[in-house]
PDB file of C-alpha atoms in Angstrom:
ATOM      1  CA  MET A   1      43.779  -9.981  64.804  1.00 45.00           C
ATOM      2  CA  SER A   2      40.420  -8.089  63.207  1.00 47.00           C
ATOM      3  CA  LEU A   3      37.352  -7.547  65.232  1.00 48.00           C
ATOM      4  CA  SER A   4      35.666  -5.930  61.958  1.00 47.00           C
ATOM      5  CA  PHE A   5      33.182  -9.136  62.453  1.00 48.00           C
ATOM      6  CA  LEU A   6      32.225  -7.943  65.797  1.00 51.00           C
ATOM      7  CA  SER A   7      29.301  -5.311  65.426  1.00 54.00           C
ATOM      8  CA  ASN A   8      27.884  -5.981  68.450  1.00 64.00           C
ATOM      9  CA  ASN A   9      27.212  -7.338  72.342  1.00 73.00           C
ATOM     10  CA  ALA A  10      25.375 -10.204  70.601  1.00 73.00           C
ATOM     11  CA  ASP A  11      28.279 -10.914  68.768  1.00 90.00           C
ATOM     12  CA  LEU A  12      30.956 -10.765  71.854  1.00 90.00           C
ATOM     13  CA  GLU A  13      28.003 -13.062  73.711  1.00 92.00           C
ATOM     14  CA  THR A  14      28.714 -15.394  71.055  1.00 93.00           C
ATOM     15  CA  LEU A  15      32.399 -15.595  71.364  1.00 94.00           C
ATOM     16  CA  ARG A  16      32.300 -15.837  74.932  1.00 95.00           C
ATOM     17  CA  TYR A  17      29.913 -18.937  75.336  1.00 96.00           C
ATOM     18  CA  PRO A  18      29.490 -20.164  71.487  1.00 96.00           C
ATOM     19  CA  VAL A  19      27.991 -23.308  72.312  1.00 97.00           C
ATOM     20  CA  GLY A  20      25.248 -20.706  74.542  1.00 96.00           C
ATOM     21  CA  ARG A  21      25.486 -20.382  78.747  1.00 97.00           C
ATOM     22  CA  PHE A  22      25.269 -22.995  81.239  1.00 97.00           C
ATOM     23  CA  VAL A  23      21.563 -23.759  82.395  1.00 96.00           C
ATOM     24  CA  LEU A  24      21.573 -25.900  86.116  1.00 94.00           C
ATOM     25  CA  PRO A  25      18.902 -28.602  85.022  1.00 95.00           C
ATOM     26  CA  GLN A  26      17.685 -29.511  88.399  1.00 91.00           C
ATOM     27  CA  THR A  27      17.454 -33.299  88.096  1.00 89.00           C
ATOM     28  CA  VAL A  28      19.421 -35.165  85.096  1.00 93.00           C
ATOM     29  CA  CYS A  29      18.145 -38.403  83.593  1.00 94.00           C
ATOM     30  CA  SER A  30      20.110 -41.521  83.050  1.00 95.00           C
ATOM     31  CA  SER A  31      20.366 -40.861  79.404  1.00 96.00           C
ATOM     32  CA  GLU A  32      20.883 -37.399  80.059  1.00 97.00           C
ATOM     33  CA  ARG A  33      24.228 -38.851  82.308  1.00 97.00           C
ATOM     34  CA  ALA A  34      24.971 -41.105  79.490  1.00 97.00           C
ATOM     35  CA  VAL A  35      25.432 -38.415  76.859  1.00 97.00           C
ATOM     36  CA  GLY A  36      27.452 -36.564  79.599  1.00 98.00           C
ATOM     37  CA  LEU A  37      29.538 -39.286  80.438  1.00 98.00           C
ATOM     38  CA  GLU A  38      30.211 -39.835  76.721  1.00 98.00           C
ATOM     39  CA  THR A  39      30.609 -36.446  76.116  1.00 98.00           C
ATOM     40  CA  LEU A  40      33.520 -36.775  78.933  1.00 98.00           C
ATOM     41  CA  ARG A  41      34.719 -39.250  77.836  1.00 98.00           C
ATOM     42  CA  GLU A  42      35.209 -37.584  74.342  1.00 98.00           C
ATOM     43  CA  LEU A  43      36.549 -34.260  75.749  1.00 98.00           C
ATOM     44  CA  PRO A  44      40.599 -35.030  75.197  1.00 98.00           C
ATOM     45  CA  VAL A  45      40.148 -36.136  72.270  1.00 98.00           C
ATOM     46  CA  HIS A  46      37.845 -32.637  70.498  1.00 98.00           C
ATOM     47  CA  LEU A  47      40.731 -30.324  72.746  1.00 98.00           C
ATOM     48  CA  ARG A  48      43.714 -32.452  71.055  1.00 98.00           C
ATOM     49  CA  THR A  49      42.061 -31.719  67.996  1.00 98.00           C
ATOM     50  CA  ALA A  50      40.955 -28.687  68.280  1.00 98.00           C
ATOM     51  CA  VAL A  51      44.422 -27.352  68.778  1.00 98.00           C
ATOM     52  CA  TYR A  52      45.855 -29.649  66.603  1.00 98.00           C
ATOM     53  CA  GLY A  53      49.468 -28.317  64.482  1.00 98.00           C
ATOM     54  CA  LEU A  54      48.452 -24.381  65.521  1.00 98.00           C
ATOM     55  CA  SER A  55      51.945 -22.368  65.635  1.00 98.00           C
ATOM     56  CA  GLU A  56      53.089 -20.925  68.945  1.00 98.00           C
ATOM     57  CA  ALA A  57      51.534 -17.332  67.437  1.00 98.00           C
ATOM     58  CA  GLN A  58      48.241 -19.040  67.292  1.00 98.00           C
ATOM     59  CA  LEU A  59      48.135 -20.670  70.604  1.00 98.00           C
ATOM     60  CA  ASP A  60      49.234 -17.517  72.310  1.00 98.00           C
ATOM     61  CA  MET A  61      46.452 -15.591  70.536  1.00 98.00           C
ATOM     62  CA  PRO A  62      43.258 -15.079  72.491  1.00 97.00           C
ATOM     63  CA  TYR A  63      40.060 -16.858  71.554  1.00 96.00           C
ATOM     64  CA  ARG A  64      38.154 -13.384  72.027  1.00 95.00           C
ATOM     65  CA  PRO A  65      38.654 -10.159  73.156  1.00 93.00           C
ATOM     66  CA  GLY A  66      39.425  -9.312  76.540  1.00 93.00           C
ATOM     67  CA  GLY A  67      39.781 -13.458  76.677  1.00 96.00           C
ATOM     68  CA  TRP A  68      42.255 -15.951  77.351  1.00 97.00           C
ATOM     69  CA  THR A  69      45.187 -17.365  74.430  1.00 98.00           C
ATOM     70  CA  VAL A  70      44.178 -21.010  73.364  1.00 98.00           C
ATOM     71  CA  ARG A  71      47.388 -21.776  75.641  1.00 98.00           C
ATOM     72  CA  GLN A  72      46.378 -20.767  78.833  1.00 98.00           C
ATOM     73  CA  LEU A  73      42.391 -21.952  77.543  1.00 98.00           C
ATOM     74  CA  VAL A  74      44.092 -25.480  77.239  1.00 98.00           C
ATOM     75  CA  HIS A  75      45.652 -25.166  80.660  1.00 98.00           C
ATOM     76  CA  HIS A  76      42.390 -23.871  82.368  1.00 98.00           C
ATOM     77  CA  VAL A  77      40.539 -26.807  80.770  1.00 98.00           C
ATOM     78  CA  ALA A  78      42.749 -29.081  82.596  1.00 98.00           C
ATOM     79  CA  ASP A  79      43.163 -26.913  86.364  1.00 98.00           C
ATOM     80  CA  SER A  80      39.457 -26.323  85.963  1.00 98.00           C
ATOM     81  CA  HIS A  81      38.914 -30.564  85.478  1.00 98.00           C
ATOM     82  CA  ALA A  82      41.174 -31.126  88.186  1.00 98.00           C
ATOM     83  CA  ASN A  83      39.547 -29.327  90.733  1.00 98.00           C
ATOM     84  CA  ALA A  84      36.504 -30.861  89.641  1.00 98.00           C
ATOM     85  CA  TYR A  85      37.573 -34.428  89.775  1.00 98.00           C
ATOM     86  CA  THR A  86      38.816 -33.654  93.167  1.00 98.00           C
ATOM     87  CA  CYS A  87      35.177 -31.865  94.297  1.00 98.00           C
ATOM     88  CA  VAL A  88      33.460 -34.978  93.595  1.00 98.00           C
ATOM     89  CA  ARG A  89      35.755 -37.519  95.510  1.00 98.00           C
ATOM     90  CA  LEU A  90      34.724 -34.963  98.292  1.00 98.00           C
ATOM     91  CA  ALA A  91      31.430 -35.299  97.717  1.00 98.00           C
ATOM     92  CA  LEU A  92      31.942 -39.197  97.261  1.00 98.00           C
ATOM     93  CA  THR A  93      33.484 -39.758 100.878  1.00 98.00           C
ATOM     94  CA  GLU A  94      32.184 -36.911 102.848  1.00 98.00           C
ATOM     95  CA  GLU A  95      28.308 -35.342 103.451  1.00 98.00           C
ATOM     96  CA  TRP A  96      28.215 -32.234 101.360  1.00 98.00           C
ATOM     97  CA  PRO A  97      31.639 -30.899 101.931  1.00 98.00           C
ATOM     98  CA  THR A  98      31.981 -27.117 101.483  1.00 98.00           C
ATOM     99  CA  VAL A  99      35.102 -27.043  98.650  1.00 98.00           C
ATOM    100  CA  ASN A 100      36.972 -24.407  97.484  1.00 95.00           C
ATOM    101  CA  PRO A 101      36.815 -22.476  95.024  1.00 95.00           C
ATOM    102  CA  TYR A 102      40.366 -20.755  93.591  1.00 96.00           C
ATOM    103  CA  ASP A 103      40.643 -17.399  90.881  1.00 97.00           C
ATOM    104  CA  GLU A 104      40.844 -19.231  87.953  1.00 97.00           C
ATOM    105  CA  ALA A 105      41.980 -16.263  86.037  1.00 97.00           C
ATOM    106  CA  ALA A 106      44.345 -15.284  88.276  1.00 98.00           C
ATOM    107  CA  TRP A 107      45.905 -19.394  87.856  1.00 98.00           C
ATOM    108  CA  ALA A 108      45.790 -18.325  83.818  1.00 98.00           C
ATOM    109  CA  GLU A 109      48.180 -15.636  84.436  1.00 98.00           C
ATOM    110  CA  LEU A 110      50.740 -17.957  86.409  1.00 98.00           C
ATOM    111  CA  PRO A 111      53.971 -19.029  84.650  1.00 98.00           C
ATOM    112  CA  ASP A 112      53.004 -22.328  83.857  1.00 98.00           C
ATOM    113  CA  ALA A 113      49.529 -22.112  81.808  1.00 98.00           C
ATOM    114  CA  ARG A 114      51.288 -18.916  79.886  1.00 98.00           C
ATOM    115  CA  ARG A 115      54.373 -20.332  78.814  1.00 97.00           C
ATOM    116  CA  MET A 116      54.015 -24.299  78.821  1.00 98.00           C
ATOM    117  CA  PRO A 117      53.173 -26.222  75.533  1.00 98.00           C
ATOM    118  CA  PRO A 118      49.307 -27.733  75.594  1.00 98.00           C
ATOM    119  CA  LEU A 119      49.936 -30.428  74.980  1.00 98.00           C
ATOM    120  CA  VAL A 120      51.568 -31.280  78.744  1.00 98.00           C
ATOM    121  CA  SER A 121      47.490 -30.351  79.666  1.00 98.00           C
ATOM    122  CA  LEU A 122      46.364 -32.358  77.082  1.00 98.00           C
ATOM    123  CA  ASP A 123      48.093 -35.616  78.320  1.00 98.00           C
ATOM    124  CA  PHE A 124      47.009 -34.769  81.677  1.00 98.00           C
ATOM    125  CA  VAL A 125      43.569 -34.327  80.233  1.00 98.00           C
ATOM    126  CA  THR A 126      43.772 -37.438  78.572  1.00 98.00           C
ATOM    127  CA  SER A 127      44.845 -39.440  82.227  1.00 98.00           C
ATOM    128  CA  LEU A 128      42.328 -37.307  84.337  1.00 98.00           C
ATOM    129  CA  HIS A 129      39.168 -38.649  82.454  1.00 98.00           C
ATOM    130  CA  SER A 130      40.722 -41.838  81.956  1.00 98.00           C
ATOM    131  CA  ARG A 131      39.739 -41.998  85.912  1.00 98.00           C
ATOM    132  CA  TRP A 132      36.937 -39.358  86.105  1.00 98.00           C
ATOM    133  CA  VAL A 133      34.614 -41.294  83.593  1.00 98.00           C
ATOM    134  CA  GLU A 134      35.176 -44.934  85.562  1.00 98.00           C
ATOM    135  CA  LEU A 135      33.806 -43.007  88.255  1.00 98.00           C
ATOM    136  CA  PHE A 136      30.881 -41.639  87.446  1.00 98.00           C
ATOM    137  CA  ALA A 137      30.073 -44.071  85.125  1.00 98.00           C
ATOM    138  CA  SER A 138      30.538 -46.710  88.751  1.00 98.00           C
ATOM    139  CA  LEU A 139      27.823 -43.910  90.686  1.00 98.00           C
ATOM    140  CA  ASP A 140      24.904 -45.704  91.747  1.00 97.00           C
ATOM    141  CA  ALA A 141      21.510 -43.822  92.027  1.00 95.00           C
ATOM    142  CA  ALA A 142      21.874 -42.397  95.383  1.00 97.00           C
ATOM    143  CA  GLN A 143      25.234 -41.370  94.679  1.00 98.00           C
ATOM    144  CA  TRP A 144      24.462 -39.480  91.647  1.00 98.00           C
ATOM    145  CA  ASN A 145      22.599 -37.560  94.330  1.00 97.00           C
ATOM    146  CA  ARG A 146      25.455 -37.031  96.689  1.00 98.00           C
ATOM    147  CA  GLY A 147      27.016 -33.120  96.055  1.00 98.00           C
ATOM    148  CA  TYR A 148      28.700 -30.273  97.903  1.00 98.00           C
ATOM    149  CA  LEU A 149      28.574 -27.037  98.864  1.00 98.00           C
ATOM    150  CA  HIS A 150      30.671 -24.578  96.400  1.00 97.00           C
ATOM    151  CA  PRO A 151      30.741 -20.804  98.175  1.00 96.00           C
ATOM    152  CA  GLU A 152      30.441 -19.018  94.883  1.00 93.00           C
ATOM    153  CA  SER A 153      27.680 -21.269  93.165  1.00 92.00           C
ATOM    154  CA  GLY A 154      25.604 -22.865  95.821  1.00 95.00           C
ATOM    155  CA  LYS A 155      24.509 -26.822  96.544  1.00 97.00           C
ATOM    156  CA  ARG A 156      25.465 -28.975  92.728  1.00 97.00           C
ATOM    157  CA  THR A 157      24.530 -33.097  92.541  1.00 98.00           C
ATOM    158  CA  LEU A 158      26.944 -35.135  91.268  1.00 98.00           C
ATOM    159  CA  GLN A 159      24.378 -35.331  88.381  1.00 97.00           C
ATOM    160  CA  GLN A 160      24.587 -30.980  87.827  1.00 98.00           C
ATOM    161  CA  VAL A 161      28.188 -31.397  88.189  1.00 98.00           C
ATOM    162  CA  LEU A 162      28.850 -33.711  85.208  1.00 98.00           C
ATOM    163  CA  ALA A 163      25.971 -31.637  83.068  1.00 98.00           C
ATOM    164  CA  GLY A 164      28.471 -28.670  84.512  1.00 98.00           C
ATOM    165  CA  TYR A 165      31.698 -30.201  82.768  1.00 98.00           C
ATOM    166  CA  ALA A 166      30.591 -31.810  80.136  1.00 98.00           C
ATOM    167  CA  TRP A 167      29.349 -28.741  79.068  1.00 98.00           C
ATOM    168  CA  HIS A 168      32.558 -26.745  80.221  1.00 98.00           C
ATOM    169  CA  GLY A 169      34.527 -29.294  77.416  1.00 98.00           C
ATOM    170  CA  ARG A 170      32.332 -28.427  74.331  1.00 98.00           C
ATOM    171  CA  HIS A 171      32.338 -24.626  75.488  1.00 98.00           C
ATOM    172  CA  HIS A 172      36.087 -24.275  75.202  1.00 98.00           C
ATOM    173  CA  VAL A 173      36.672 -26.381  72.404  1.00 98.00           C
ATOM    174  CA  ALA A 174      34.122 -24.459  70.963  1.00 98.00           C
ATOM    175  CA  HIS A 175      36.118 -21.240  71.382  1.00 98.00           C
ATOM    176  CA  VAL A 176      38.999 -22.615  69.632  1.00 98.00           C
ATOM    177  CA  THR A 177      37.444 -24.130  66.639  1.00 98.00           C
ATOM    178  CA  ARG A 178      35.261 -20.907  66.145  1.00 97.00           C
ATOM    179  CA  LEU A 179      38.493 -19.178  66.289  1.00 97.00           C
ATOM    180  CA  ARG A 180      40.319 -21.091  64.446  1.00 97.00           C
ATOM    181  CA  ALA A 181      37.287 -20.868  61.655  1.00 97.00           C
ATOM    182  CA  ARG A 182      37.255 -16.938  61.771  1.00 95.00           C
ATOM    183  CA  MET A 183      40.969 -17.142  61.205  1.00 96.00           C
ATOM    184  CA  HIS A 184      40.783 -19.183  58.340  1.00 97.00           C
ATOM    185  CA  TRP A 185      43.454 -21.702  60.496  1.00 96.00           C
TER     186      TRP A 185
END
Protein backbone atom coordinates (compact mmCIF):
# COMPACT_ATOMS: atom_id res chain seq x y z
CA MET A 1 0.00 0.00 0.00
CA SER A 2 1.44 3.34 -0.98
CA LEU A 3 1.61 5.78 1.89
CA SER A 4 2.81 8.71 -0.20
CA PHE A 5 -0.38 10.61 0.64
CA LEU A 6 0.70 10.70 4.30
CA SER A 7 2.49 13.97 4.78
CA ASN A 8 2.08 14.66 8.49
CA ASN A 9 0.52 13.62 11.78
CA ALA A 10 -2.76 15.29 10.81
CA ASP A 11 -3.06 12.76 7.96
CA LEU A 12 -2.44 9.90 10.40
CA GLU A 13 -5.04 11.37 12.79
CA THR A 14 -7.58 11.48 9.96
CA LEU A 15 -6.82 7.86 9.05
CA ARG A 16 -7.23 6.80 12.65
CA TYR A 17 -10.36 8.89 13.35
CA PRO A 18 -12.07 9.43 9.99
CA VAL A 19 -15.29 10.75 11.57
CA GLY A 20 -13.43 12.58 14.35
CA ARG A 21 -12.71 11.47 17.88
CA PHE A 22 -15.64 10.50 20.07
CA VAL A 23 -16.74 13.22 22.48
CA LEU A 24 -18.67 11.85 25.44
CA PRO A 25 -21.92 13.80 25.81
CA GLN A 26 -23.10 14.52 29.34
CA THR A 27 -26.71 14.12 28.27
CA VAL A 28 -28.44 12.92 25.12
CA CYS A 29 -31.87 14.32 24.22
CA SER A 30 -34.63 12.15 22.77
CA SER A 31 -34.01 13.31 19.19
CA GLU A 32 -30.30 12.47 19.53
CA ARG A 33 -31.25 9.05 20.90
CA ALA A 34 -33.50 8.53 17.86
CA VAL A 35 -30.60 9.33 15.54
CA GLY A 36 -28.33 6.99 17.52
CA LEU A 37 -30.89 4.18 17.31
CA GLU A 38 -31.22 4.65 13.58
CA THR A 39 -27.43 4.60 13.23
CA LEU A 40 -27.26 1.31 15.17
CA ARG A 41 -30.14 -0.09 13.11
CA GLU A 42 -28.38 0.77 9.84
CA LEU A 43 -24.86 -0.29 10.84
CA PRO A 44 -25.10 -3.91 9.65
CA VAL A 45 -26.11 -2.79 6.15
CA HIS A 46 -23.45 -0.08 6.00
CA LEU A 47 -20.71 -2.41 7.22
CA ARG A 48 -21.78 -5.17 4.83
CA THR A 49 -21.85 -2.70 1.94
CA ALA A 50 -18.43 -1.33 2.88
CA VAL A 51 -16.75 -4.75 2.58
CA TYR A 52 -18.88 -6.11 -0.28
CA GLY A 53 -16.84 -7.54 -3.13
CA LEU A 54 -13.43 -7.19 -1.50
CA SER A 55 -10.93 -9.88 -2.39
CA GLU A 56 -9.06 -11.92 0.21
CA ALA A 57 -5.99 -9.73 -0.33
CA GLN A 58 -8.06 -6.57 0.14
CA LEU A 59 -9.66 -7.97 3.30
CA ASP A 60 -6.18 -8.62 4.66
CA MET A 61 -4.95 -5.08 4.04
CA PRO A 62 -4.69 -2.71 7.02
CA TYR A 63 -6.97 0.30 6.81
CA ARG A 64 -4.07 2.49 8.03
CA PRO A 65 -0.40 2.06 8.90
CA GLY A 66 -0.23 0.07 12.12
CA GLY A 67 -3.95 -0.62 12.00
CA TRP A 68 -6.01 -3.76 11.76
CA THR A 69 -6.84 -5.43 8.50
CA VAL A 70 -10.33 -4.94 7.13
CA ARG A 71 -11.08 -8.53 8.17
CA GLN A 72 -9.94 -7.90 11.76
CA LEU A 73 -11.91 -4.67 11.86
CA VAL A 74 -15.17 -6.42 10.92
CA HIS A 75 -14.60 -9.07 13.58
CA HIS A 76 -13.70 -6.31 16.08
CA VAL A 77 -17.05 -4.60 15.50
CA ALA A 78 -18.80 -7.88 16.30
CA ASP A 79 -16.69 -8.43 19.44
CA SER A 80 -17.03 -4.86 20.67
CA HIS A 81 -20.76 -4.57 20.09
CA ALA A 82 -21.43 -7.97 21.66
CA ASN A 83 -19.54 -6.88 24.76
CA ALA A 84 -21.42 -3.58 24.86
CA TYR A 85 -24.78 -5.31 24.42
CA THR A 86 -23.97 -7.50 27.43
CA CYS A 87 -22.98 -4.43 29.45
CA VAL A 88 -26.29 -2.75 28.58
CA ARG A 89 -28.22 -5.79 29.78
CA LEU A 90 -26.19 -5.80 33.01
CA ALA A 91 -26.94 -2.10 33.52
CA LEU A 92 -30.66 -2.78 33.14
CA THR A 93 -30.68 -5.65 35.63
CA GLU A 94 -28.10 -4.58 38.24
CA GLU A 95 -27.37 -1.33 40.03
CA TRP A 96 -24.35 0.31 38.39
CA PRO A 97 -22.40 -2.90 37.81
CA THR A 98 -18.69 -2.82 37.20
CA VAL A 99 -18.09 -4.39 33.80
CA ASN A 100 -15.02 -6.25 32.66
CA PRO A 101 -12.85 -4.63 30.03
CA TYR A 102 -11.29 -6.79 27.35
CA ASP A 103 -8.08 -6.45 25.40
CA GLU A 104 -9.47 -5.62 21.97
CA ALA A 105 -6.02 -5.64 20.33
CA ALA A 106 -5.35 -9.16 21.65
CA TRP A 107 -8.80 -10.33 20.52
CA ALA A 108 -8.07 -8.99 17.02
CA GLU A 109 -4.95 -11.18 16.88
CA LEU A 110 -6.78 -14.42 17.70
CA PRO A 111 -6.92 -16.90 14.81
CA ASP A 112 -10.64 -16.49 14.13
CA ALA A 113 -10.28 -12.71 13.74
CA ARG A 114 -7.29 -13.11 11.42
CA ARG A 115 -8.70 -15.87 9.20
CA MET A 116 -12.47 -16.27 9.29
CA PRO A 117 -14.60 -14.78 6.55
CA PRO A 118 -16.12 -11.42 7.54
CA LEU A 119 -19.54 -12.76 6.58
CA VAL A 120 -19.63 -14.69 9.85
CA SER A 121 -19.36 -11.50 11.88
CA LEU A 122 -21.55 -9.51 9.48
CA ASP A 123 -24.37 -12.00 10.03
CA PHE A 124 -23.75 -11.92 13.78
CA VAL A 125 -23.82 -8.09 13.86
CA THR A 126 -27.08 -8.12 11.91
CA SER A 127 -28.75 -10.37 14.48
CA LEU A 128 -27.13 -8.64 17.44
CA HIS A 129 -28.23 -5.20 16.30
CA SER A 130 -31.80 -6.38 15.79
CA ARG A 131 -31.93 -7.28 19.47
CA TRP A 132 -29.87 -4.32 20.67
CA VAL A 133 -31.96 -1.73 18.84
CA GLU A 134 -35.18 -3.37 20.08
CA LEU A 135 -33.86 -3.28 23.64
CA PHE A 136 -32.76 0.36 23.42
CA ALA A 137 -36.06 1.36 21.78
CA SER A 138 -37.99 -0.11 24.71
CA LEU A 139 -36.28 2.01 27.39
CA ASP A 140 -38.14 4.63 29.37
CA ALA A 141 -36.62 7.91 30.58
CA ALA A 142 -35.39 6.47 33.87
CA GLN A 143 -33.75 3.49 32.19
CA TRP A 144 -31.72 5.74 29.87
CA ASN A 145 -30.03 7.10 33.00
CA ARG A 146 -29.04 3.66 34.28
CA GLY A 147 -25.52 2.60 33.50
CA TYR A 148 -22.35 0.84 34.44
CA LEU A 149 -18.85 1.50 35.65
CA HIS A 150 -16.08 0.64 33.22
CA PRO A 151 -12.75 0.36 35.07
CA GLU A 152 -10.87 2.16 32.26
CA SER A 153 -13.34 4.81 31.14
CA GLY A 154 -15.52 5.44 34.19
CA LYS A 155 -19.28 5.69 34.57
CA ARG A 156 -21.44 5.50 31.45
CA THR A 157 -25.18 5.99 31.27
CA LEU A 158 -27.06 4.03 28.65
CA GLN A 159 -27.70 7.21 26.68
CA GLN A 160 -23.92 7.75 26.57
CA VAL A 161 -23.41 4.11 25.56
CA LEU A 162 -25.83 4.55 22.66
CA ALA A 163 -24.00 7.68 21.51
CA GLY A 164 -20.64 5.94 21.79
CA TYR A 165 -21.60 2.85 19.83
CA ALA A 166 -23.40 4.83 17.15
CA TRP A 167 -20.10 6.71 16.72
CA HIS A 168 -18.11 3.46 16.89
CA GLY A 169 -20.03 1.93 14.00
CA ARG A 170 -19.71 5.02 11.80
CA HIS A 171 -16.00 5.22 12.73
CA HIS A 172 -15.22 1.71 11.52
CA VAL A 173 -17.39 1.85 8.40
CA ALA A 174 -15.49 5.02 7.47
CA HIS A 175 -12.19 3.18 7.93
CA VAL A 176 -13.21 0.73 5.20
CA THR A 177 -14.92 3.16 2.85
CA ARG A 178 -12.03 5.62 2.98
CA LEU A 179 -9.50 2.83 2.39
CA ARG A 180 -11.51 1.77 -0.65
CA ALA A 181 -11.55 5.33 -1.93
CA ARG A 182 -7.79 5.79 -1.39
CA MET A 183 -7.02 2.49 -3.10
CA HIS A 184 -9.61 3.03 -5.89
CA TRP A 185 -11.35 -0.28 -5.14
